[in-house]
Amino acid sequence: MKRIVASILTLQQHLDALAQQPVVYRPLACPKCAYGKLWCHGCYGRKADRHSPASASLNPIPIPRFLCQGCHRTCSRLPECLSPRRWYDWMMQQAVILLLLSGRSLRGCTRQCGLDRHTMRRWWQGLQARHQKFAYFLRARFPELGRAVDFADFWRQCLQAMALSQAMAWLDHEGVIVP
Ligand SMILES: [Zn+2]
């Protein structure tokens, strides 16, 4: 869907980039109709800072929106550190996936991360359901992942080679819906 702007890895980097070079967020073409003229259309706020104490919170984090001059629909662009369609960022999702790959139970993950078991199960099942498609595109770009023998092996190797956010930003760039 090309919603993710790669290489913006922290919320502070995102705020700085928005202030100093907002042009990096503007899509080259509308993700819905492919027309090449989009206007800035303000921002919406997202409560994305889940790590800072309340007194130092960066929330609300502005997420830039664009309006297509062809189809008049809007789209938004996220920094690489944030996940489309999920409340938790990629770093948190990666931590849970690595725990589950290492054989930890959902109950054990809850004890360690304090996250809801159902949320983590949804992430895990979601990754399994989309594995074939994700692996197909990632192997095309990172041939060394072609040696992985199964689901667990593939994601262990992938997350050793790169952050989950980087893998997902690449998939998004290829037009694959993530997560
Ligand atoms: Zn459009």
XYZ file of C-alpha atoms and ligand atoms in Angstrom:
180
model
C 0.000 0.000 0.000
C 3.077 2.256 0.248
C 1.916 3.766 3.495
C 5.286 3.500 5.228
C 8.180 5.937 4.910
C 11.268 3.772 5.371
C 14.213 4.597 7.643
C 12.342 6.810 10.100
C 12.932 4.629 13.112
C 11.881 6.666 16.142
C 9.049 9.048 16.971
C 11.536 11.869 17.580
C 13.059 11.288 14.123
C 9.542 11.413 12.721
C 8.763 14.732 14.437
C 12.055 16.211 13.226
C 11.510 14.988 9.669
C 7.968 16.389 9.619
C 9.278 19.756 10.788
C 12.367 19.928 8.591
C 11.631 18.019 5.404
C 7.943 17.120 5.238
C 8.346 16.449 1.515
C 9.748 12.966 2.302
C 6.223 11.944 3.345
C 4.432 13.022 0.201
C 3.551 9.957 -1.910
C 4.694 10.063 -5.530
C 1.340 8.686 -6.592
C -2.062 8.104 -5.040
C -2.214 4.587 -3.557
C -5.843 4.322 -4.655
C -5.876 5.636 -8.241
C -2.151 6.135 -8.999
C -2.651 9.776 -9.986
C 0.537 11.733 -9.373
C -0.706 14.923 -7.742
C -1.345 14.930 -4.020
C -1.769 17.910 -1.739
C -0.917 18.068 1.929
C -4.126 17.643 3.867
C -3.132 18.273 7.479
C -2.407 15.641 10.070
C -4.323 13.435 12.435
C -3.051 12.650 15.919
C -2.117 9.159 16.999
C -1.339 8.120 20.580
C 1.748 6.321 19.389
C 4.160 7.099 22.217
C 3.630 4.162 24.551
C 7.087 4.159 26.103
C 7.658 7.648 27.568
C 6.284 8.580 30.996
C 3.228 10.855 30.815
C 5.266 13.965 31.667
C 7.611 13.398 28.687
C 5.046 11.934 26.285
C 5.275 13.001 22.641
C 1.564 12.320 22.092
C -0.367 13.066 20.063
C 1.980 12.128 17.226
C 0.973 13.919 14.005
C 0.456 11.609 11.039
C 0.485 13.491 7.733
C -2.428 13.133 5.361
C -2.618 13.833 1.659
C -5.508 14.550 -0.671
C -5.455 13.136 -4.197
C -6.357 15.626 -6.896
C -7.525 12.785 -9.128
C -9.969 10.800 -6.979
C -10.289 13.266 -4.064
C -9.626 10.554 -1.522
C -7.156 10.971 1.308
C -4.254 8.797 2.331
C -1.785 8.970 5.195
C 1.871 8.095 5.558
C 3.499 6.501 8.590
C 7.123 6.532 9.727
C 8.750 3.091 9.605
C 8.580 2.702 13.398
C 4.759 2.699 13.431
C 2.563 -0.144 12.315
C -0.475 0.389 10.122
C -3.696 -0.998 11.593
C -2.150 -1.834 14.969
C -1.972 0.092 18.183
C 1.437 -1.294 19.162
C 4.591 -0.408 17.260
C 6.746 -2.872 15.309
C 9.340 -3.087 18.059
C 6.784 -4.486 20.476
C 5.421 -6.886 17.853
C 8.946 -8.047 17.069
C 9.698 -8.699 20.741
C 6.595 -10.894 21.022
C 7.277 -12.760 17.772
C 10.846 -13.516 18.874
C 9.615 -14.846 22.199
C 7.061 -17.074 20.494
C 9.661 -18.257 17.977
C 11.893 -19.226 20.873
C 9.138 -21.501 22.136
C 7.723 -19.278 24.881
C 4.031 -19.773 25.597
C 1.493 -16.966 25.283
C 1.150 -17.046 29.053
C 4.921 -16.630 29.375
C 4.847 -13.713 26.915
C 2.132 -12.029 28.955
C 4.270 -12.334 32.071
C 7.259 -10.883 30.245
C 5.636 -8.115 28.157
C 2.421 -7.444 30.052
C 0.395 -7.622 26.846
C -3.003 -9.180 26.415
C -2.775 -12.839 25.399
C -5.474 -12.506 22.740
C -3.648 -9.604 21.096
C -0.444 -11.600 20.871
C -2.255 -14.663 19.566
C -3.826 -12.504 16.849
C -0.374 -11.233 15.803
C 1.043 -14.745 15.761
C -1.846 -16.233 13.784
C -1.796 -13.227 11.448
C 1.878 -13.775 10.667
C 1.280 -17.479 10.046
C -1.658 -16.751 7.772
C 0.334 -14.282 5.678
C 3.643 -16.113 5.816
C 3.612 -17.495 2.266
C 3.013 -14.111 0.717
C 5.447 -12.230 2.958
C 8.161 -14.870 2.467
C 7.689 -14.820 -1.307
C 8.372 -11.077 -1.542
C 11.100 -11.010 1.096
C 12.983 -13.864 -0.566
C 12.860 -11.995 -3.857
C 14.622 -9.045 -2.239
C 16.797 -10.918 0.279
C 17.838 -14.179 -1.426
C 19.737 -15.367 1.668
C 16.335 -15.985 3.298
C 15.655 -18.610 0.652
C 17.557 -21.157 2.692
C 15.077 -21.120 5.570
C 13.264 -24.439 5.778
C 10.002 -23.549 7.496
C 7.953 -20.747 9.050
C 9.901 -20.527 12.305
C 13.284 -20.819 10.620
C 12.357 -18.165 8.087
C 11.311 -15.566 10.661
C 14.230 -16.349 12.948
C 16.625 -15.693 10.059
C 14.702 -12.685 8.846
C 14.621 -11.003 12.256
C 18.284 -11.733 12.726
C 19.058 -10.005 9.429
C 16.761 -7.002 9.869
C 14.182 -5.418 12.127
C 10.532 -6.397 11.656
C 9.854 -2.753 10.743
C 12.359 -2.956 7.877
C 10.861 -6.180 6.533
C 7.363 -4.700 6.735
C 8.443 -1.408 5.149
C 9.869 -3.387 2.242
C 6.649 -5.401 1.845
C 4.599 -2.221 2.002
C 6.840 -0.702 -0.664
C 6.074 -3.731 -2.845
C 2.361 -3.085 -2.458
C 1.707 -5.871 0.059
C -0.737 -5.014 2.840
C 0.940 -5.248 6.247
C 0.909 -6.493 8.910
Zn -6.369 9.126 -6.162
